[in-house]
PDB file of C-alpha atoms in Angstrom:
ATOM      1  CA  UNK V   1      -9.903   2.053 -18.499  1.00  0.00           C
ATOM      2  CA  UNK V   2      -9.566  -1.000 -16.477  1.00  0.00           C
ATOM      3  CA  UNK V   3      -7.122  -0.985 -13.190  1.00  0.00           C
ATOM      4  CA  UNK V   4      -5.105  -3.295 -12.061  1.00  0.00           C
ATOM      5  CA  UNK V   5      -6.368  -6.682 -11.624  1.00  0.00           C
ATOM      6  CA  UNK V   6      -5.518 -10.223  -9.398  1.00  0.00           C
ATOM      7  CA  UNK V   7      -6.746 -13.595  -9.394  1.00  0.00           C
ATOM      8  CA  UNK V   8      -7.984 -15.073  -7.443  1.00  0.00           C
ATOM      9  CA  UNK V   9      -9.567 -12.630  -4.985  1.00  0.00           C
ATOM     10  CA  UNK V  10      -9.815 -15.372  -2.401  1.00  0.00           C
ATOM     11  CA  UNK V  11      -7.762 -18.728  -2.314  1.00  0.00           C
ATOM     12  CA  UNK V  12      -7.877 -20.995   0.152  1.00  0.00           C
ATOM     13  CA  UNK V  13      -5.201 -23.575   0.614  1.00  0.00           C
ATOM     14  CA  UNK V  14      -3.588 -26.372   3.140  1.00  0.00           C
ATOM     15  CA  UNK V  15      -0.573 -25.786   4.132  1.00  0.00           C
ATOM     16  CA  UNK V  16       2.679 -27.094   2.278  1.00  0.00           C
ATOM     17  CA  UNK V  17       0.779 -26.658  -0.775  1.00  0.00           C
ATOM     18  CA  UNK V  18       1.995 -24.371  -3.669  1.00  0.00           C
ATOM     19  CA  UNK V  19      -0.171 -21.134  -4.648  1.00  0.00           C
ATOM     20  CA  UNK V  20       0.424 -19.074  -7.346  1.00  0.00           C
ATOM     21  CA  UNK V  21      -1.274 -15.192  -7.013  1.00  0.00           C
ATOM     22  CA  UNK V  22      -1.441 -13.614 -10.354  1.00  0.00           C
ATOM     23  CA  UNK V  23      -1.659  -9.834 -10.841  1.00  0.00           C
ATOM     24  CA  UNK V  24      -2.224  -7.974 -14.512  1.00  0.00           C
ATOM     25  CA  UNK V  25      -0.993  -3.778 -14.174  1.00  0.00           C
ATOM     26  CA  UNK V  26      -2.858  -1.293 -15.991  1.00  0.00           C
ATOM     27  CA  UNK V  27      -2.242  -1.316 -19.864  1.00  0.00           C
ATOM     28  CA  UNK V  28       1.067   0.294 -20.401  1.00  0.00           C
ATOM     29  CA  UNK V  29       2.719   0.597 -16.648  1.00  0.00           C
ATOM     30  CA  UNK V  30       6.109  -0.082 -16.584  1.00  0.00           C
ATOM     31  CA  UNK V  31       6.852  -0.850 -13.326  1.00  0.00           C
ATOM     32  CA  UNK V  32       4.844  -3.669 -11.160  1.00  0.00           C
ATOM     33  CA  UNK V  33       5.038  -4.103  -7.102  1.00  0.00           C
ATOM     34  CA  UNK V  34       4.177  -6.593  -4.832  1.00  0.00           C
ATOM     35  CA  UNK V  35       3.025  -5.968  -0.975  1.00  0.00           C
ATOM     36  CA  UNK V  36       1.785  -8.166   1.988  1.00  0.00           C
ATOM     37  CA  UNK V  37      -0.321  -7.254   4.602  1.00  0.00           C
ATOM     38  CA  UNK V  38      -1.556  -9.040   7.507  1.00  0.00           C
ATOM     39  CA  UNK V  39      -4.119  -8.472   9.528  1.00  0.00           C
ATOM     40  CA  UNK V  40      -3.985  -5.219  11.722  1.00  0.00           C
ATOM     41  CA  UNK V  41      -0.940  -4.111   9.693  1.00  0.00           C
ATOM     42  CA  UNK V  42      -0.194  -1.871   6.381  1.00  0.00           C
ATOM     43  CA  UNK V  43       1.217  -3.163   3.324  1.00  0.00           C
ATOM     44  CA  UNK V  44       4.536  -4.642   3.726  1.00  0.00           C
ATOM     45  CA  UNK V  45       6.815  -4.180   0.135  1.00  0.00           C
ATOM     46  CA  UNK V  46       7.768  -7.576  -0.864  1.00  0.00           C
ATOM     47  CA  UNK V  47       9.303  -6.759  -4.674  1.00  0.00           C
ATOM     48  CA  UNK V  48       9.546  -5.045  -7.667  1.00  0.00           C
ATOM     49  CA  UNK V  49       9.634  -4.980 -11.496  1.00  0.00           C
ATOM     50  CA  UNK V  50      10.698  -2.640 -14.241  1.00  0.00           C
ATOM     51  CA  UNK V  51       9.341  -4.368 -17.196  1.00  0.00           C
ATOM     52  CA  UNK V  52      10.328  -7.851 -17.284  1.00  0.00           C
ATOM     53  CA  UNK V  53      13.666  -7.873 -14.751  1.00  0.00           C
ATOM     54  CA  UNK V  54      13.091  -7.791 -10.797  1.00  0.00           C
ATOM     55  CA  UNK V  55      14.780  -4.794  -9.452  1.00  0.00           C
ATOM     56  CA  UNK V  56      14.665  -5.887  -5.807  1.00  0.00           C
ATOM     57  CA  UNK V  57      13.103  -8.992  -4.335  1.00  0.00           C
ATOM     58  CA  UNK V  58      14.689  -8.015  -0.988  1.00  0.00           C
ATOM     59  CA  UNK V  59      11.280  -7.742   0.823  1.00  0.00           C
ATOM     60  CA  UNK V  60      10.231 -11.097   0.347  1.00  0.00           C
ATOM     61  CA  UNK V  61      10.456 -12.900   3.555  1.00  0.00           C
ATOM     62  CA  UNK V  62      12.246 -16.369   2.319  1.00  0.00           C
ATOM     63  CA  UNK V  63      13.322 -18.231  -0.614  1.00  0.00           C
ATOM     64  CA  UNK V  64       9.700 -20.188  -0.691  1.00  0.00           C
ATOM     65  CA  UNK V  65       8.767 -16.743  -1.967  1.00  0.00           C
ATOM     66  CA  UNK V  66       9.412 -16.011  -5.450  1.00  0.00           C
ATOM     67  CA  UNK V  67       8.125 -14.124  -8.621  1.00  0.00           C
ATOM     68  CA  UNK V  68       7.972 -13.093 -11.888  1.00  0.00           C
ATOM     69  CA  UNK V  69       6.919 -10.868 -14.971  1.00  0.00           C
ATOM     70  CA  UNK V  70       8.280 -12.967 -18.458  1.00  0.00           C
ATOM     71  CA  UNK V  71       6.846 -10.501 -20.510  1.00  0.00           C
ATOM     72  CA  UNK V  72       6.531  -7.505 -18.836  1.00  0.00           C
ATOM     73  CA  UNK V  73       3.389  -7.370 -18.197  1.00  0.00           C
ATOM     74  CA  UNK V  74       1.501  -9.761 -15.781  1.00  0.00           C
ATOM     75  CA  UNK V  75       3.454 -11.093 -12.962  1.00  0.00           C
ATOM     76  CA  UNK V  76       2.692 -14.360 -10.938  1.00  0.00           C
ATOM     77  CA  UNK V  77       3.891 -14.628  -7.092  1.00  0.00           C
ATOM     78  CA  UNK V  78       4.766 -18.241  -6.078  1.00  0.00           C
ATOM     79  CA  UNK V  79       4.511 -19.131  -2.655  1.00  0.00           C
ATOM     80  CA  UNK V  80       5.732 -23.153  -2.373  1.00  0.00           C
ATOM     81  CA  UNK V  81       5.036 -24.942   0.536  1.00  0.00           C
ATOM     82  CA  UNK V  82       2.984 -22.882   2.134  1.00  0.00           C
ATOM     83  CA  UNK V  83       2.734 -21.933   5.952  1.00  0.00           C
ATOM     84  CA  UNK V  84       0.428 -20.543   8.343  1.00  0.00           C
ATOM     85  CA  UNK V  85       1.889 -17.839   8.575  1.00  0.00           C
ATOM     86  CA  UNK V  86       1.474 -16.682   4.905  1.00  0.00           C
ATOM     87  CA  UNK V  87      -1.908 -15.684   5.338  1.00  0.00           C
ATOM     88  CA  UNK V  88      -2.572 -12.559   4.355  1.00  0.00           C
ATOM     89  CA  UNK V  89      -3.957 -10.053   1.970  1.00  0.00           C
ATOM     90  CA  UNK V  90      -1.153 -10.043  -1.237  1.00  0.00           C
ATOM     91  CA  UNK V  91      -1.723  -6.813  -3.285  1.00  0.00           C
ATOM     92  CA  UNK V  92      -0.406  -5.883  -6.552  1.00  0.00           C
ATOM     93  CA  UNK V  93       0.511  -2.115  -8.099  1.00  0.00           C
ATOM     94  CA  UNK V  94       1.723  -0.854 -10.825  1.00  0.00           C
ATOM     95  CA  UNK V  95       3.035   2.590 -11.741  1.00  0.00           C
ATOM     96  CA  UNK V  96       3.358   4.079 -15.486  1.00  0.00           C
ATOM     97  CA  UNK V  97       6.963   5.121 -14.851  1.00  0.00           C
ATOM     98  CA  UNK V  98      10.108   3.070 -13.722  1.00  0.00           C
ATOM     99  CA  UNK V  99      10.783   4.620 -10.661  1.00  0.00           C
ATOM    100  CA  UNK V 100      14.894   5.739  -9.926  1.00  0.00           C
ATOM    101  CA  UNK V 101      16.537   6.506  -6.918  1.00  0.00           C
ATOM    102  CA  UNK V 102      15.974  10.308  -6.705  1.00  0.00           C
ATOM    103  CA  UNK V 103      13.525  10.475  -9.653  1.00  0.00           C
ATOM    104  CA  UNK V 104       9.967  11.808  -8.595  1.00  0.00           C
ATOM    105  CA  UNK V 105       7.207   9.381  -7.362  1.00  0.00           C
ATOM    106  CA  UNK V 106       4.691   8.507  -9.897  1.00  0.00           C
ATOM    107  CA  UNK V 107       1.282   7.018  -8.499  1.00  0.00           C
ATOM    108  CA  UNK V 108       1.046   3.715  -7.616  1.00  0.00           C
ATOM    109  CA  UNK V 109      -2.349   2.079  -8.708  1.00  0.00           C
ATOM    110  CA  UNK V 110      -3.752  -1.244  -6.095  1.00  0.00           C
ATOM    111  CA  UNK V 111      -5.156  -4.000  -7.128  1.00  0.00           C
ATOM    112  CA  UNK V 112      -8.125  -5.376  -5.251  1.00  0.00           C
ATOM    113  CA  UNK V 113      -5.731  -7.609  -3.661  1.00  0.00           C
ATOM    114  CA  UNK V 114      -5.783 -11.550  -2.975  1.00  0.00           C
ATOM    115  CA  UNK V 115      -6.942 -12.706   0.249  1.00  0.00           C
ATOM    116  CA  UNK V 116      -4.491 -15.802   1.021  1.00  0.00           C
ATOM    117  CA  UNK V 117      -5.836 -18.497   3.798  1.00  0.00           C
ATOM    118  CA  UNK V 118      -3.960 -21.053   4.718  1.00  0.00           C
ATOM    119  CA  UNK V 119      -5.182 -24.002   6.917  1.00  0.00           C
TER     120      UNK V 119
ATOM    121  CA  UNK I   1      15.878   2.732   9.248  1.00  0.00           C
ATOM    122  CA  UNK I   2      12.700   4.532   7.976  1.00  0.00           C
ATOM    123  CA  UNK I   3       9.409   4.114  10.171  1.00  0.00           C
ATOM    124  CA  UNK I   4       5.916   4.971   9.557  1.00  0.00           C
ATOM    125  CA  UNK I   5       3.800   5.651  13.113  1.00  0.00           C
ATOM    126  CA  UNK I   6      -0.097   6.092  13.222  1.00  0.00           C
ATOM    127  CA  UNK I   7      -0.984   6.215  16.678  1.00  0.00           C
ATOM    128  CA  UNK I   8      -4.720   5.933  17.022  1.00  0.00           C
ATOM    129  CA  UNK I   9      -5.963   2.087  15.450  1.00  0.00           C
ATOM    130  CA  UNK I  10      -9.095   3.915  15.741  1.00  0.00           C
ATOM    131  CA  UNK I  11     -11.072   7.260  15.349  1.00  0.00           C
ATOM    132  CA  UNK I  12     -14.597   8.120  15.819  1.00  0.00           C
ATOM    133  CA  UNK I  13     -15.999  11.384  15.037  1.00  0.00           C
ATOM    134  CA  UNK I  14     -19.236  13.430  14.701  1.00  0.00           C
ATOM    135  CA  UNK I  15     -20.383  14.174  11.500  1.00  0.00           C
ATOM    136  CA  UNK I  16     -19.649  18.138  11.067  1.00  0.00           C
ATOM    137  CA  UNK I  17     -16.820  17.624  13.781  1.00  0.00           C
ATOM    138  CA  UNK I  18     -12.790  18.462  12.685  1.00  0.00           C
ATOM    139  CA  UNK I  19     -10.702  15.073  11.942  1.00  0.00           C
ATOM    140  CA  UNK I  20      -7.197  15.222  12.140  1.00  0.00           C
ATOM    141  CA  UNK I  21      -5.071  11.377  11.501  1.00  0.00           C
ATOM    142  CA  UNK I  22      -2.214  10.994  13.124  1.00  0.00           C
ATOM    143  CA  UNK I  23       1.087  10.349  10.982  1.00  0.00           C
ATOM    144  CA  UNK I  24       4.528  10.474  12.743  1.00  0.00           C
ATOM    145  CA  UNK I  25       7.503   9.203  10.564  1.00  0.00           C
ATOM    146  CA  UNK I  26      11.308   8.457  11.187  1.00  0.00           C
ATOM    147  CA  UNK I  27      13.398   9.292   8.256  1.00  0.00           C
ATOM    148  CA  UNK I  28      16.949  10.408   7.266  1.00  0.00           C
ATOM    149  CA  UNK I  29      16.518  11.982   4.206  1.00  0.00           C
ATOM    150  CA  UNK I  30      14.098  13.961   2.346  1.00  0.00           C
ATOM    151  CA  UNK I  31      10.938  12.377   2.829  1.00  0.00           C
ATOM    152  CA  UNK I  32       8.251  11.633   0.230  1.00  0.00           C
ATOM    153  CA  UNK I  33       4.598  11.104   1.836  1.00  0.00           C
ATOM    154  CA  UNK I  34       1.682  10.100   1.150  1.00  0.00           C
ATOM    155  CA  UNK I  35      -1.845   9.034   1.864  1.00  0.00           C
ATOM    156  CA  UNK I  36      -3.294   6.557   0.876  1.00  0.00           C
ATOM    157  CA  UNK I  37      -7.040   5.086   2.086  1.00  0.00           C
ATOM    158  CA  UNK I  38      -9.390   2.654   1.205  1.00  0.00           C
ATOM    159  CA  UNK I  39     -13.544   2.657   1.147  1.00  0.00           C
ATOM    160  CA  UNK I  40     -15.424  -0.524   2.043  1.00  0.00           C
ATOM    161  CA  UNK I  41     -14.864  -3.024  -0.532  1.00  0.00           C
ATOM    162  CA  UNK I  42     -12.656  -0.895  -2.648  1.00  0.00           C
ATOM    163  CA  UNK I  43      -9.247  -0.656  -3.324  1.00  0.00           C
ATOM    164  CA  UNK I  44      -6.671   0.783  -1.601  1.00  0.00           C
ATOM    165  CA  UNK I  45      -6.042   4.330  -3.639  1.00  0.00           C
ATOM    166  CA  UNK I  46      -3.504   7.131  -3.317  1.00  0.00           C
ATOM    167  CA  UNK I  47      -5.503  10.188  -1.308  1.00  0.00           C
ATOM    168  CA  UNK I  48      -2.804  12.910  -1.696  1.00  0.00           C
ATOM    169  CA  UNK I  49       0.969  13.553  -1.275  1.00  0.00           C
ATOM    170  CA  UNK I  50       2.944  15.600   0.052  1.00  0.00           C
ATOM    171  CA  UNK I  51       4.892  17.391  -2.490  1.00  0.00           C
ATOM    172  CA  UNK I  52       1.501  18.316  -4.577  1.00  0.00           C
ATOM    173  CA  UNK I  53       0.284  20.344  -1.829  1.00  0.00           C
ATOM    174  CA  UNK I  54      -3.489  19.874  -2.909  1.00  0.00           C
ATOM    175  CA  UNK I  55      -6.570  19.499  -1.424  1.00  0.00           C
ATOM    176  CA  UNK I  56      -8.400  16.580  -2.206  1.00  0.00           C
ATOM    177  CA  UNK I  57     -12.176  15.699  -1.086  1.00  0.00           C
ATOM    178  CA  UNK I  58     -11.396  18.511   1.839  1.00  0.00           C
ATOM    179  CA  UNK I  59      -8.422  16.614   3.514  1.00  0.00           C
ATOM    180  CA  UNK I  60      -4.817  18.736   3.526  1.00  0.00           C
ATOM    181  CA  UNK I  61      -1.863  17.121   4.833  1.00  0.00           C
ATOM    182  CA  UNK I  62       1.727  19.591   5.737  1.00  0.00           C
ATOM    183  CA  UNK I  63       4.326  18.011   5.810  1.00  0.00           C
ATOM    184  CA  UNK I  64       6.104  19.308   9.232  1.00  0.00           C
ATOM    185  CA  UNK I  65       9.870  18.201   9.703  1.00  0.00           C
ATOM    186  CA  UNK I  66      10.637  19.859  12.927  1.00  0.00           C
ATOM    187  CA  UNK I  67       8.097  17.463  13.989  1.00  0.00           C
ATOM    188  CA  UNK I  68       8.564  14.567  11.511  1.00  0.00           C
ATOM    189  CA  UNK I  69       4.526  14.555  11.041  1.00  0.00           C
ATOM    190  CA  UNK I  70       2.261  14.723   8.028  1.00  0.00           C
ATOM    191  CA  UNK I  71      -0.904  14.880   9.443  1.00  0.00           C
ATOM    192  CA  UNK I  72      -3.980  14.507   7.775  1.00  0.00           C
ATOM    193  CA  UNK I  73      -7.117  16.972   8.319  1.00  0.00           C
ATOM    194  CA  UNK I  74     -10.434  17.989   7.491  1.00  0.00           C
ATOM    195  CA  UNK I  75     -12.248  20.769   9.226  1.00  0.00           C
ATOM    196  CA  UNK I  76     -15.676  19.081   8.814  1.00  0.00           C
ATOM    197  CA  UNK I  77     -16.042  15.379   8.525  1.00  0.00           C
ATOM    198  CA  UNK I  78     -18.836  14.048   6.482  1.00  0.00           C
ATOM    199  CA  UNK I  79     -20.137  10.272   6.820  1.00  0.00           C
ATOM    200  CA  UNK I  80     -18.769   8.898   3.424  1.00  0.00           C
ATOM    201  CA  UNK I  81     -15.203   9.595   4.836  1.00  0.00           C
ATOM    202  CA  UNK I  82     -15.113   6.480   6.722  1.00  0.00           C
ATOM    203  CA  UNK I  83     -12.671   4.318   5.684  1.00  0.00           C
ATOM    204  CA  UNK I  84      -9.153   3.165   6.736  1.00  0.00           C
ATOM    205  CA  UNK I  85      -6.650   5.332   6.113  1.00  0.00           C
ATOM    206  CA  UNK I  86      -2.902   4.940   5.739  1.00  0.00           C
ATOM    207  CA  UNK I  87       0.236   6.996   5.635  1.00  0.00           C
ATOM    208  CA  UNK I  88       2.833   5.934   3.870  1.00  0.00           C
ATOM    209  CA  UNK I  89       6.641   7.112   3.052  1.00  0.00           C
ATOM    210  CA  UNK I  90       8.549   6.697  -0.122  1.00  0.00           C
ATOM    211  CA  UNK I  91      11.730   5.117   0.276  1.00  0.00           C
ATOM    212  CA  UNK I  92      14.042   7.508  -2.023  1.00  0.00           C
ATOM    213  CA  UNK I  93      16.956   5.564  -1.931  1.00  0.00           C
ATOM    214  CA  UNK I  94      15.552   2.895  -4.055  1.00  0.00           C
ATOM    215  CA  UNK I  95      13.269   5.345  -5.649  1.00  0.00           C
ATOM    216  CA  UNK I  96      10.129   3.087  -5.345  1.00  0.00           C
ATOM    217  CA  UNK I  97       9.342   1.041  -2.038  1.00  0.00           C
ATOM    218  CA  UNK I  98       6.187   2.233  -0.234  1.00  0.00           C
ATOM    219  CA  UNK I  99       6.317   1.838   3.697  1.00  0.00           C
ATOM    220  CA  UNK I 100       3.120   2.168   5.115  1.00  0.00           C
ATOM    221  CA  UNK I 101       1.687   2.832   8.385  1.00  0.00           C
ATOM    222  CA  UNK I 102      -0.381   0.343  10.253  1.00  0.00           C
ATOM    223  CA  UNK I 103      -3.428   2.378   9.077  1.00  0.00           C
ATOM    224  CA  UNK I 104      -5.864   4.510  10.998  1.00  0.00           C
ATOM    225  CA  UNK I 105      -9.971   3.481  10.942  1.00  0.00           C
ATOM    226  CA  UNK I 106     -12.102   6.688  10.411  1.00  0.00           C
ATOM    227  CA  UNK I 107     -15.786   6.359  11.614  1.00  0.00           C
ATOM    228  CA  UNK I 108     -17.682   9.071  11.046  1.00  0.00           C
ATOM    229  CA  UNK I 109     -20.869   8.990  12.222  1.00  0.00           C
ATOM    230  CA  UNK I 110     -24.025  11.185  11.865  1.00  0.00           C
TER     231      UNK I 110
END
């Protein structure tokens, strides 16, 4: 079946303009993540869905940083005004499971990722 | 605070030769690891964890906390096992936050 998938894969932008990255899970997963990673680094956890509510959104860096999933299913990440600073690779997972404190890990599935540029 | 270390940015190898990535982590808890590593132009895709104990395309990983290290190895490295490679830690409180390492480059050449 078809993985996860984002759009766009590249986006290109001047700075203190708004982007929205959009990322659709596998059919069916329940839970949805969001992760930044600049260059030379890993994947930095920005937030998290269980269906349609945001379980934590304490990894996103400021308050021009938001996101959500109205449905449960595909999730857009809003960055307004954008920065220098925000460019980066954004990737998207999503897991069949919502995932508890305690509970055991279930796979988390990447999506090919949106390479963010900002000039 | 939980920390993921890889040590080596980079690692070249022989084809044939034994591979072994470096993974050092800082955790108070139980940890839940992982490795994860990503192909040219692919995705970034879970390679094994911890808690299966399995053996996948020849790489084992033991979790060792005397040492706080889950190493990855292979006892012969073969030239489609480049890639970048990344350990990561599952943060158990929350029951879903990955933290990964900064990610290893394997370059395995013939």
């Amino acid at each position: 079946g078809a993985g996860v998938s984002q759009s766009p894969r590249y986006k290109v932008t001047k700075r203190g303009q708004d982007v929205a990255l959009r990322c659709d899970p596998i059919s069916g997963h329940v839970s949805l993540y969001w992760y930044r990673q600049a260059l030379g680094q890993g994947p930095e956890f920005l937030t998290y869905f269980n269906y349609e509510a945001q379980q934590d959104k304490s990894g996103l860096p400021n308050d021009r940083f938001s996101a959500e999933r109205p449905e449960g299913s595909i999730s857009t990440l809003t960055i307004q005004r954008t920065e220098q600073r925000d460019s980066a690779m954004y990737r998207c997972a999503s897991s069949l499971t919502p995932q508890l404190a305690g509970g055991p890990p279930d796979t988390q599935y990447f999506g090919p990722g949106t390479r963010l540029t900002v000039l | 605070a939980q920390r993921v270390t890889q040590p080596e940015k980079l690692l070249s190898v022989f084809k044939g030769a034994p591979v072994e990535l470096k993974c050092n982590y800082s955790y108070s808890g139980s940890p839940e690891l992982f490795w994860y590593v990503q192909y040219s132009r692919q995705r970034l895709q879970l390679l094994l964890r911890h808690i299966s104990r399995e053996s996948i395309k020849g790489f084992t990983a033991d979790l060792n906390k005397g040492e706080t290290s889950f190493h990855l190895k292979k006892p012969f490295a073969q030239e489609e096992d480049s890639a970048m490679y990344y350990c990561a830690l599952r943060d158990a409180n929350s029951g879903y936050a990955l933290n990964f390492g900064k990610g290893t480059s394997l370059l395995v050449t013939p």
